[in-house]
Coordinates of C-alpha atoms in Angstrom, one line a residue:
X1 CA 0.0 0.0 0.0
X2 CA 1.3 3.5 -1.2
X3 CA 1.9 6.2 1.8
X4 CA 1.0 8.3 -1.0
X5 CA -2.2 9.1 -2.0
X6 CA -4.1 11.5 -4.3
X7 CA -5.5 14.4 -3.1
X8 CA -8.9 13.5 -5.2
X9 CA -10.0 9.9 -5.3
X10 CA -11.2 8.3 -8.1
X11 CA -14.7 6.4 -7.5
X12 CA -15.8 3.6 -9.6
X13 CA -19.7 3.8 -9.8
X14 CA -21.8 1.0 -10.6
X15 CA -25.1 1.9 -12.2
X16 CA -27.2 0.1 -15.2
X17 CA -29.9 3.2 -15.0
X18 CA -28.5 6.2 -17.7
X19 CA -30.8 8.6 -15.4
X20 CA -29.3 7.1 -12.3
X21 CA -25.9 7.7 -13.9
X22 CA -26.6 11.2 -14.9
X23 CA -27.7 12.0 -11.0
X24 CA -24.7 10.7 -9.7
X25 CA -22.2 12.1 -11.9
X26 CA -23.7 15.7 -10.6
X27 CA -23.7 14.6 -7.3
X28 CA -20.2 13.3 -7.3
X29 CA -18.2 16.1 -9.7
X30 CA -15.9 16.9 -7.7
X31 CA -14.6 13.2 -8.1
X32 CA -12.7 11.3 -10.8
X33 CA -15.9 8.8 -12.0
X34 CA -15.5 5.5 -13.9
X35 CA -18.7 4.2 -14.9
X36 CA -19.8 0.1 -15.1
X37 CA -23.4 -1.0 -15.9
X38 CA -23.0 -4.8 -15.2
X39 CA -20.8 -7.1 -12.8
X40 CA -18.1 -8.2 -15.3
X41 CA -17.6 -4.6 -16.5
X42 CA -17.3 -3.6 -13.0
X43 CA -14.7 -6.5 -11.9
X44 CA -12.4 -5.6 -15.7
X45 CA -13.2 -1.8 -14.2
X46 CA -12.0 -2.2 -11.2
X47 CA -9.2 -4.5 -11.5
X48 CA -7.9 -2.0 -13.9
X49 CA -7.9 0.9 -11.8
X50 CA -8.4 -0.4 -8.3
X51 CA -10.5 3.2 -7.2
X52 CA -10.5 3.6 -3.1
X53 CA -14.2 3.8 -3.6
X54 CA -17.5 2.2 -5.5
X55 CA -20.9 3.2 -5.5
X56 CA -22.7 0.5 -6.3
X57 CA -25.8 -0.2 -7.1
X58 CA -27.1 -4.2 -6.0
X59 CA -29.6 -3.6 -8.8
X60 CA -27.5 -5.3 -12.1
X61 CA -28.6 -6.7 -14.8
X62 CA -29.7 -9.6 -15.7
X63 CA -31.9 -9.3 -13.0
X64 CA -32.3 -6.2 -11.8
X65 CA -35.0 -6.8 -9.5
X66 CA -32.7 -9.1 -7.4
X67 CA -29.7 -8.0 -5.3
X68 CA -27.9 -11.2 -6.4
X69 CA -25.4 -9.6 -8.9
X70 CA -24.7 -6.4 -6.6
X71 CA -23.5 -8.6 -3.4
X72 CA -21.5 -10.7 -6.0
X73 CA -20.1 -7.7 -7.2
X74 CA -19.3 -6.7 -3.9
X75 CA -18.0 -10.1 -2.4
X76 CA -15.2 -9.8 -5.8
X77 CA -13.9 -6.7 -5.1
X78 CA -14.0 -6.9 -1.0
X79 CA -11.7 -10.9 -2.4
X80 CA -9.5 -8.1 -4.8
X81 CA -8.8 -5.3 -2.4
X82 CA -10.2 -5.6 1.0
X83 CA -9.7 -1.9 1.7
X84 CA -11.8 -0.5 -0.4
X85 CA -15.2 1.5 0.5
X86 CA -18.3 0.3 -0.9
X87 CA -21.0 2.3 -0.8
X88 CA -24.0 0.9 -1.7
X89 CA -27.7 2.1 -3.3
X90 CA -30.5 1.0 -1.0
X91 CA -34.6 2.3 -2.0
X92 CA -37.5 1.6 0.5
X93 CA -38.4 -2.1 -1.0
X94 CA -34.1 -3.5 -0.4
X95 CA -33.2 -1.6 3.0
X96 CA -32.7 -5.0 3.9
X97 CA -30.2 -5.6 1.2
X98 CA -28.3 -2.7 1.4
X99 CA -28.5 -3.8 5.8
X100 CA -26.9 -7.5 4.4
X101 CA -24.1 -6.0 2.1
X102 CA -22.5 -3.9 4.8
X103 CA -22.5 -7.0 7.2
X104 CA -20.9 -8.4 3.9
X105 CA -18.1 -5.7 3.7
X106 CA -20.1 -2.8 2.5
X107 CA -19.1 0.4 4.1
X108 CA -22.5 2.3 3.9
X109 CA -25.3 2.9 1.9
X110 CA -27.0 6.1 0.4
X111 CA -31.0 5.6 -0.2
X112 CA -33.1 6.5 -3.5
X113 CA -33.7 9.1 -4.4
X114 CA -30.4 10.7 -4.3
X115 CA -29.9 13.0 -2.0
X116 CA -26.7 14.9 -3.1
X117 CA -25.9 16.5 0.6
X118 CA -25.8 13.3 1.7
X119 CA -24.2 11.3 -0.7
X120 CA -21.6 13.4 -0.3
X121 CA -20.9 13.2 3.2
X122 CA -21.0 9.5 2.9
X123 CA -18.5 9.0 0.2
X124 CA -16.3 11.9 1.9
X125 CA -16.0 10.0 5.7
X126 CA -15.4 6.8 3.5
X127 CA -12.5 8.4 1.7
X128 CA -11.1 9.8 5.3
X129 CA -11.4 6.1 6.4
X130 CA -9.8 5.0 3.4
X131 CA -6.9 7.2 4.1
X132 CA -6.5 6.2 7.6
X133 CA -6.7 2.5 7.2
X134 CA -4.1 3.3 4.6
X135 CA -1.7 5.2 6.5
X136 CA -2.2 2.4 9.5
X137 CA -1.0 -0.3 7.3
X138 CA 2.1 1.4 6.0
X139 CA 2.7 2.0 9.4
X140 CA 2.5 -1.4 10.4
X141 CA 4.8 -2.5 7.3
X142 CA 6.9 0.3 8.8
X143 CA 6.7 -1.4 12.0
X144 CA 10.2 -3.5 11.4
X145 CA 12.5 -0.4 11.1
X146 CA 10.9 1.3 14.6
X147 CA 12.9 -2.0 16.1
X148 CA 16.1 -1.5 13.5
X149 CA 15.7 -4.4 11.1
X150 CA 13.7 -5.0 8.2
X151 CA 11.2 -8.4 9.2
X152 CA 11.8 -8.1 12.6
X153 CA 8.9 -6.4 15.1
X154 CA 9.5 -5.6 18.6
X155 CA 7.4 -3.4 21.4
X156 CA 8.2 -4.6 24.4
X157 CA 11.3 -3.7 26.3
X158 CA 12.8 -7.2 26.3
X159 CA 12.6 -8.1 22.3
X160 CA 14.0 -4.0 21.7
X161 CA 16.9 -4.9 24.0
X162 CA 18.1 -8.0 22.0
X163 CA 17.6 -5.6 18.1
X164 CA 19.5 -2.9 19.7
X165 CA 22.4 -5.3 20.7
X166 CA 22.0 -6.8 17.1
X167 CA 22.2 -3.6 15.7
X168 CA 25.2 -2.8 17.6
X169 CA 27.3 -6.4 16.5
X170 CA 25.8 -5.7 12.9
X171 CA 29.6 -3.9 11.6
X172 CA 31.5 -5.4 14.0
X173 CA 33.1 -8.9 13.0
X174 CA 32.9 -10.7 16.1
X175 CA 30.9 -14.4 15.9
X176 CA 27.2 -14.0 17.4
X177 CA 25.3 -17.0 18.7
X178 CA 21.7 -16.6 18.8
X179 CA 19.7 -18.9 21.5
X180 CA 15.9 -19.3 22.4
X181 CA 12.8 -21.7 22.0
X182 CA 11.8 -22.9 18.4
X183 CA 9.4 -20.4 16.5
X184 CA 11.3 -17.5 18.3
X185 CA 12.7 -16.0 15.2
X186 CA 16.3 -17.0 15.4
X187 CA 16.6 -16.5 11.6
X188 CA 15.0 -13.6 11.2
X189 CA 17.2 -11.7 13.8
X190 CA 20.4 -13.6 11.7
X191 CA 19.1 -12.1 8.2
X192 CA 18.4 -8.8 10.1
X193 CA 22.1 -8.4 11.2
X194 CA 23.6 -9.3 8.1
X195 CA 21.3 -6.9 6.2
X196 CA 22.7 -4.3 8.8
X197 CA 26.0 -5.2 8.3
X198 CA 29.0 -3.8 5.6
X199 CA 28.4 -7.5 4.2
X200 CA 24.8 -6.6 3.3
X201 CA 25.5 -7.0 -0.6
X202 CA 27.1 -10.5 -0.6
X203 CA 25.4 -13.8 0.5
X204 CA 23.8 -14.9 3.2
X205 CA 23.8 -18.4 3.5
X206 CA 21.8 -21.1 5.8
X207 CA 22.6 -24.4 6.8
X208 CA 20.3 -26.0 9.4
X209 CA 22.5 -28.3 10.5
X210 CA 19.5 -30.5 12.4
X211 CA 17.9 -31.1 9.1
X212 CA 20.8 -32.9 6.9
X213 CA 22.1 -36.5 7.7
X214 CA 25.3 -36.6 9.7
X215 CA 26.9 -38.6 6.5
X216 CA 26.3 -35.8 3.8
X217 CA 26.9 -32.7 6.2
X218 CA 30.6 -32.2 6.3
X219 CA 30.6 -31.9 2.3
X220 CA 27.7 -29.6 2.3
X221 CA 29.7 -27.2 4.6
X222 CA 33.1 -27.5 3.4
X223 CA 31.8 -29.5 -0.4
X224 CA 34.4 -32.3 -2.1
X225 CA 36.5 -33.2 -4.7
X226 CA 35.7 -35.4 -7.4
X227 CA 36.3 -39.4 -6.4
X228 CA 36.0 -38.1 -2.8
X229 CA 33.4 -41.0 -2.0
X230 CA 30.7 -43.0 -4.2
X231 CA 28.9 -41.1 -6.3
X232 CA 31.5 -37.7 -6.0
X233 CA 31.5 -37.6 -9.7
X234 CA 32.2 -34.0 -9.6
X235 CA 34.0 -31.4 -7.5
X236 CA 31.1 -29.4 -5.6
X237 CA 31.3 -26.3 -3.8
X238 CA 30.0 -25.9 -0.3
X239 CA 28.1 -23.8 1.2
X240 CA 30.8 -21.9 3.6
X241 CA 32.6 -21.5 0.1
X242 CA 29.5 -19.9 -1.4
X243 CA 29.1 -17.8 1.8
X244 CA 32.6 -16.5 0.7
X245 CA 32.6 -11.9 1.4
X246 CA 28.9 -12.7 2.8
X247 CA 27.2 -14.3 5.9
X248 CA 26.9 -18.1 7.0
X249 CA 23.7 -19.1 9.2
X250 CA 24.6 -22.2 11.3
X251 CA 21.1 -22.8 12.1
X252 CA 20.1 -25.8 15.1
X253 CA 24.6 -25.8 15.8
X254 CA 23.9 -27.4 18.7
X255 CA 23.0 -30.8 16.8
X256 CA 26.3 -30.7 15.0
X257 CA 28.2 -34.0 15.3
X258 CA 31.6 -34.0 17.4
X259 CA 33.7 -34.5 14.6
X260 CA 32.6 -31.8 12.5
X261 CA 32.8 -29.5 15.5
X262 CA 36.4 -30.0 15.1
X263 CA 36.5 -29.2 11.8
X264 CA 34.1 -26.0 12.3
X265 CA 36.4 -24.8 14.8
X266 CA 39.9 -25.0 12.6
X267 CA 37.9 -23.0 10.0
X268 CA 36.6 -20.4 12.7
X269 CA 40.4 -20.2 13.6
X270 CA 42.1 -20.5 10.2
X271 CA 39.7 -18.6 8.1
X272 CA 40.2 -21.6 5.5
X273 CA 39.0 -24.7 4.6
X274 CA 39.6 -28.3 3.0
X275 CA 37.3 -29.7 1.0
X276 CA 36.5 -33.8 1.6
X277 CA 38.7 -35.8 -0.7
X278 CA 41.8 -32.6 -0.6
X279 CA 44.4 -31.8 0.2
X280 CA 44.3 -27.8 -1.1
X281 CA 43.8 -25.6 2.0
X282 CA 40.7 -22.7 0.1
X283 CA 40.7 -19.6 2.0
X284 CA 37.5 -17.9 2.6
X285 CA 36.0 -14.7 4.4
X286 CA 33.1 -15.2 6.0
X287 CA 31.2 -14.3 8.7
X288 CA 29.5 -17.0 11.5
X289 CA 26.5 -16.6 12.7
X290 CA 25.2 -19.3 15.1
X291 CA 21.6 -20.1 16.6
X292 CA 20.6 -23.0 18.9
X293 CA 17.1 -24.1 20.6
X294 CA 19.6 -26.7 23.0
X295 CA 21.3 -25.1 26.7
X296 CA 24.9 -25.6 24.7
X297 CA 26.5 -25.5 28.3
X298 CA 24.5 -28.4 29.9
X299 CA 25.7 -29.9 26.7
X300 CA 29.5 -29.0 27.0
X301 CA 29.3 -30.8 30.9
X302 CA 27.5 -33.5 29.2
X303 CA 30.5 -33.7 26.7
X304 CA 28.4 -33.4 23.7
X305 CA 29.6 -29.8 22.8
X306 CA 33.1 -28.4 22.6
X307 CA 34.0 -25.8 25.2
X308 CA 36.3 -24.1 22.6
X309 CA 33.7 -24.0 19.6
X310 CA 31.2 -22.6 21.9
X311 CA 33.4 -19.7 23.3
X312 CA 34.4 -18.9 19.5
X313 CA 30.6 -18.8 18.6
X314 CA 29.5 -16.9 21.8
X315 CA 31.8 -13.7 21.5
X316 CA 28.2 -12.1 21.6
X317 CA 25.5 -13.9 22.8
X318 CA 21.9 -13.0 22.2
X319 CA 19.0 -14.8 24.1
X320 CA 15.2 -14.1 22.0
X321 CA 12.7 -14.5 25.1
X322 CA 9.6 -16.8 23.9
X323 CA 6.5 -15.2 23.0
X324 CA 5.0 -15.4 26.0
X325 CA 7.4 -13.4 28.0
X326 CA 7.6 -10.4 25.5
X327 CA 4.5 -8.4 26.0
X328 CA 2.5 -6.6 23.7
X329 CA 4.6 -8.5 20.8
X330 CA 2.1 -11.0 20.3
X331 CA -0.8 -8.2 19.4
X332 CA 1.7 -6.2 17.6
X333 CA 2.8 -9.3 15.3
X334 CA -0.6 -10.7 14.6
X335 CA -1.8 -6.9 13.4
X336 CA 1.5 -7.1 10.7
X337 CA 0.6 -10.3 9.5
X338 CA -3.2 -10.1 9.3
X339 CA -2.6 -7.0 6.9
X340 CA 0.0 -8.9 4.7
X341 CA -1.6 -11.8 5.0
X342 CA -5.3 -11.2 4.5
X343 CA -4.2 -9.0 1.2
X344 CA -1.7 -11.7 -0.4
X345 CA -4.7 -14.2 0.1
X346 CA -6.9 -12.1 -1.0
X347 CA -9.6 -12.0 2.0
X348 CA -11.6 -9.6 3.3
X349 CA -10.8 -9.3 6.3
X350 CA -10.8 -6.4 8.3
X351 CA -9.1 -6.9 11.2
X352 CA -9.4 -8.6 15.1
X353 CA -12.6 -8.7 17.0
X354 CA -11.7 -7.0 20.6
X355 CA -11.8 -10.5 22.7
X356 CA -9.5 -12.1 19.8
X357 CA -6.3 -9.8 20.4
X358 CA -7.2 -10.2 24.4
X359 CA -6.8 -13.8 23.4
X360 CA -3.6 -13.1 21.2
X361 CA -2.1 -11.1 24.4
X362 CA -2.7 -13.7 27.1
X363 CA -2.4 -17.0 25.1
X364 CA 1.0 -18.9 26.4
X365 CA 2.0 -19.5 22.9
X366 CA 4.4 -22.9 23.5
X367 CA 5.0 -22.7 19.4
X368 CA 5.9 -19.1 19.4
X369 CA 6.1 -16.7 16.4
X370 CA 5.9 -19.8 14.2
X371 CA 2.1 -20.9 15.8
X372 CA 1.1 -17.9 15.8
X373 CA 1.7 -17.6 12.0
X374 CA 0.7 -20.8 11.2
X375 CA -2.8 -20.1 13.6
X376 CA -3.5 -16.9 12.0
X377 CA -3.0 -18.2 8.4
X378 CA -5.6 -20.8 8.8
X379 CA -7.9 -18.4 10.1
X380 CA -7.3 -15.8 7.2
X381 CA -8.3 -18.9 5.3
X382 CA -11.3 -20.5 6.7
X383 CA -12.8 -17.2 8.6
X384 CA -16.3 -16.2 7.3
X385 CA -16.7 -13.2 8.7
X386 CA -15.0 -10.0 8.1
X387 CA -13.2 -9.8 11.9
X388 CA -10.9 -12.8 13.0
X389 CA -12.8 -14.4 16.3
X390 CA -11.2 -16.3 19.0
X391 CA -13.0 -19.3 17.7
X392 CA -11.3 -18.2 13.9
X393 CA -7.9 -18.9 15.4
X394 CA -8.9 -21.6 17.4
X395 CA -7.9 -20.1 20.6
X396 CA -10.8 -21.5 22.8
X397 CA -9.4 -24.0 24.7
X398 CA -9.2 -23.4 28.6
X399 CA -12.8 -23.0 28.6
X400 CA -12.2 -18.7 29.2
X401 CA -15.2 -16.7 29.6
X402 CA -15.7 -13.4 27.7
X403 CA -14.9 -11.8 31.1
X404 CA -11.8 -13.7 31.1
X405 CA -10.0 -12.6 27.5
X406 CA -11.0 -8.7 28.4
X407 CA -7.8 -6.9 29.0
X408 CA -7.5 -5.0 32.3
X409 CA -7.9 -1.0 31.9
X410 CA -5.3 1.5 33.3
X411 CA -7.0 2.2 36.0
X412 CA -7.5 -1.4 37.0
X413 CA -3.9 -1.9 36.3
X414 CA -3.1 0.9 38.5
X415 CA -4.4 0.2 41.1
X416 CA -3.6 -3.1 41.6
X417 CA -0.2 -2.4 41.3
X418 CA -0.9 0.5 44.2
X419 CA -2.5 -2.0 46.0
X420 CA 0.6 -4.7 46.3
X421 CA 3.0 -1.5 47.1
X422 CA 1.0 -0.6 49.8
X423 CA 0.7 -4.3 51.1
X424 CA 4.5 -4.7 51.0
X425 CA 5.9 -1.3 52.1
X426 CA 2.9 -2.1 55.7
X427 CA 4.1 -5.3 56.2
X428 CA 7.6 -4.2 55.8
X429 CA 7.5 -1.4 58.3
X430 CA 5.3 -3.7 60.5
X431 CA 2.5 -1.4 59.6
X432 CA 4.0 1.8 60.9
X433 CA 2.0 4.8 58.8
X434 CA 4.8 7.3 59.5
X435 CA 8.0 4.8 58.4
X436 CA 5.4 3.4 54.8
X437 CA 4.8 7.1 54.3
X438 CA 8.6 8.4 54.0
X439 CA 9.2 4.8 51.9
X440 CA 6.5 5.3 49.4
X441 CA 7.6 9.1 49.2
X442 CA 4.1 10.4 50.4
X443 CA 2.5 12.2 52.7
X444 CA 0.8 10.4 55.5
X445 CA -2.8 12.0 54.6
X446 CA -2.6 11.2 51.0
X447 CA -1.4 7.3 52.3
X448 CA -4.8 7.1 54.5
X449 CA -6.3 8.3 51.4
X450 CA -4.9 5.2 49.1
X451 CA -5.5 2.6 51.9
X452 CA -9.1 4.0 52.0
X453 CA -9.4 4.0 48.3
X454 CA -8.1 1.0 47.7
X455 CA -9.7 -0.7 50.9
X456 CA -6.7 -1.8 52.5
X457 CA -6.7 -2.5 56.7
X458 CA -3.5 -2.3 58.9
X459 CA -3.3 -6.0 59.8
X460 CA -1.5 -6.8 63.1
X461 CA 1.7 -5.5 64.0
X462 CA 5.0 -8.3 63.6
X463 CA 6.5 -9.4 67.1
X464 CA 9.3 -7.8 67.5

C-alpha cells in the first residue's frame, strides 16, 4: 500500500440506469468517476484501476429486480482489495439488502432518491477512512524499522533490548550465537544483522545443521572433490565456500556431530578450509552466525559440545525471550501479519474482534512466532466473517469466559499495582503509617487516602 495518495479519489460507480448515472455524476463532480453497468464490466473496471471507492448499485442486470449480482459484485472486489469503500444504493423495498451487504463488507449505503448533501458526506468519511486504514498499514509495514531491522517487530522492552544489541554487532566482526525456544525467530534476527551489516551486498547463506544426515553434512559445509566418496562424480562447492565476502547461518549448531565441530572450529580459527577428498587448503572470508534451541553449556558438561567452539561462537551472545514473555509482541505481530496476509490471500478481512487480540495477548503461545503464523494463516483462510474471532484462530481452549479474555484497563492496572505496594511497604514497616509514608515518598494523609481507596486494613503488628 502506497503512503502516498491522491488528493482527489477516483470512484468507480456502478449503475445500469442512464438517469441514475446522470444524477450521480452531478452529485459526485468533484470526483474522478468510472462508470460500469454490469458485474463483469465492474470487476475488468475495477481491476484495472483499483478506485478507493464504488458506489454501487445491488440492482444489475440480468436481474435487476434481485440483489444477487450487486452482493457478487461486492464479495469480488472486497476478495480483490479488501480496503476498499463500498457504498452501496438501497430504495425503500431493499433496506434489507443494502443492511446484508454492509455486514458483507459494504461500508455504507446512500437511499433513493439521491440525496446529493448526503451522498456526499457518505463518500467523503469513506475516503477519510480510506486514508486512515491506509496510512495504518504502511505503518505497520513500517513497524520492522521502529525496532532496527527489516522483518523483525518488537514493542516490548525485552525483544527491543536484543535488536539494539543486534544492531550494535551488525559492523562489528565478532561471531554471534543466537539462542531461544523454536518459532522465536532465530533467523529472522540472523538475516536482520547481516542486512545491517557492511556484508549486506554478498550472501547470506543457511545451513540447518539438524535437518541434513550426519553422513552428507561435512561436504555440504566444506563440499568435495571429485572421487571423494561414491557417487563424488564431480568437485562441488560448499556452502561456507558460497558464503565466501557474505554471511553463514549455522542454524540448530547445537546438533552438530563432534567430529565436524572440530573441523568448524579450525575453520573459525584459520579462516580456511579443506574440501572432503583434498588436500588444497581454500581460503575464505566469511562471517559465522550461530543459533541454537539446545542449553549448549548443559551440553559441553554433558561432553556433547566443545567448550572451545562454543566460546568462538558466543563472542556475543543473544537470548530471544519466547513469545509469552515479550508483552505486547504477540498483538503487535498478529496486526503485521493479518494485513499482509489477508491482502496476499486475497480475503476480506478487516481486522481482530476486541476478545480475539485479548486472546492473542494472554495465550501462552508454547510454538511461538511460528504458531502464531501458522494459527493466523488458517484463520485468514477459513474465517467467514470479516473480523478474525477467537473461535477463527482456534484459541478456545481453557474454557475462558468473555470476562476472562478482556484486558484490564489502566485504571485497574493501576491500582492493583498501588494496592501490592502498599501491602509490602505495611508489612515491611510492621504497619508503621509514618515509616510506609517516608518509603512510598508520600504524605501520611494522602497514604490514608490510598488505603481507603483501595480498601486496604492495617493487619497486626509483627512481634518484634
Amino acid at each position: 500500500m502506497s503512503s502516498i495518495l491522491p488528493e482527489t479519489p477516483a470512484i468507480l460507480v456502478v449503475e445500469d440506469d442512464e438517469g441514475m448515472r446522470a444524477q450521480l455524476r452531478w452529485a459526485l463532480s468533484d470526483y474522478e468517476l468510472y462508470f460500469a453497468g454490469d458485474r463483469s464490466e465492474a470487476i475488468a473496471q475495477f481491476r484495472r484501476r483499483e478506485p478507493p471507492l464504488v458506489v454501487l448499485d445491488l440492482g444489475l442486470p440480468p436481474d435487476c429486480d434481485s440483489a444477487g449480482e450487486g452482493v457478487a459484485t461486492l464479495r469480488e472486489i472486497m476478495t480483490i482489495q479488501p480496503l476498499t469503500k463500498v457504498i452501496v444504493a438501497s430504495g425503500t423495498e431493499d433496506r434489507r439488502n443494502a443492511q446484508d451487504a454492509i455486514g458483507g463488507g459494504a461500508y455504507d449505503f446512500y437511499a433513493k432518491p439521491v440525496d446529493s448533501d448526503v451522498l456526499r458526506v457518505i463518500v467523503e468519511r469513506g475516503w477519510n477512512s480510506y486514508r486512515l486504514e491506509a496510512e495504518r498499514d504502511d505503518r505497520r509495514e513500517g513497524l520492522a524499522g521502529d525496532s532496527g531491522f527489516d522483518g523483525l517487530l518488537a514493542a516490548s522492552p525485552q525483544m527491543l533490548k536484543v535488536c539494539h544489541m543486534a544492531r550494535r554487532v551488525a559492523d562489528v566482526e565478532v561471531g554471534v550465537l543466537i539462542t531461544g525456544e523454536s518459532g522465536t525467530g532465530k533467523d529472522v534476527l540472523a538475516r536482520a544483522i547481516h542486512a545491517w551489516s557492511d556484508r549486506r551486498d554478498r550472501p547470506f547463506v543457511a545451513i540447518n545443521c539438524a535437518a541434513i544426515p550426519e553422513a552428507l553434512l561435512e561436504s555440504e559445509l566444506f563440499g568435495h572433490e571429485r572421487g571423494a566418496f561414491t557417487g563424488a562424480f564431480a568437485q562441488a562447492v560448499g556452502q561456507i565456500e558460497r558464503a565466501s565476502g557474505g554471511t553463514l547461518f549455522l542454524d540448530e549448531i547445537g546438533d552438530m556431530p563432534l567430529a565436524l565441530q572440530v573441523k568448524i572450529l579450525r575453520f573459525l580459527q584459520e579462516k580456511q578450509i579443506e574440501r572432503v577428498g583434498g588436500r588444497k587448503t581454500v581460503p575464505v572470508d566469511v562471517r559465522v552466525i550461530a543459533a541454537t534451541n539446545r542449553n549448549l553449556r548443559t551440553m559441553m558438561q554433558a561432553g556433547s559440545f566443545r567448550e572451545d567452539l562454543f566460546y568462538r561462537l558466543n563472542e556475543v551472545g543473544l537470548a530471544i525471550p519466547p513469545l509469552r514473555d515479550r508483552p505486547g509482541d504477540a498483538a503487535l505481530i498478529a496486526s503485521f501479519l493479518l494485513t499482509t496476509m489477508s491482502r496476499r490471500l486475497r480475503r476480506p478481512i478487516k481486522g481482530f474482534a476486541p476478545e480475539t487480540l485479548a486472546r492473542i495477548e494472554t495465550y501462552s503461545w508454547p510454538g511461538n512466532v511460528r504458531e502464531l503464523q501458522n494459527r493466523l494463516k488458517r484463520a485468514v483462510v477459513l474465517a467467514d466473517r470479516l473480523y478474525i474471532t477467537v473461535e477463527d484462530m482456534d484459541l478456545c481452549d481453557g474454557g475462558e469466559s468473555a470476562d476472562a479474555l478482556r484486558l484490564p484497563t489502566l485504571r485497574q492496572v493501576r491500582e492493583e499495582a498501588e494496592r501490592r505496594a502498599l501491602n509490602r511497604t505495611l508489612a515491611i514497616t510492621d504497619n508503621n503509617i509514618q515509616e510506609a509514608s517516608r518509603v512510598l515518598g508520600i504524605s501520611r494523609p494522602t497514604l490514608y487516602t490510598l488505603m481507603k481507596t483501595l480498601r486496604i486494613t492495617r493487619g497486626p503488628r509483627l512481634d518484634v
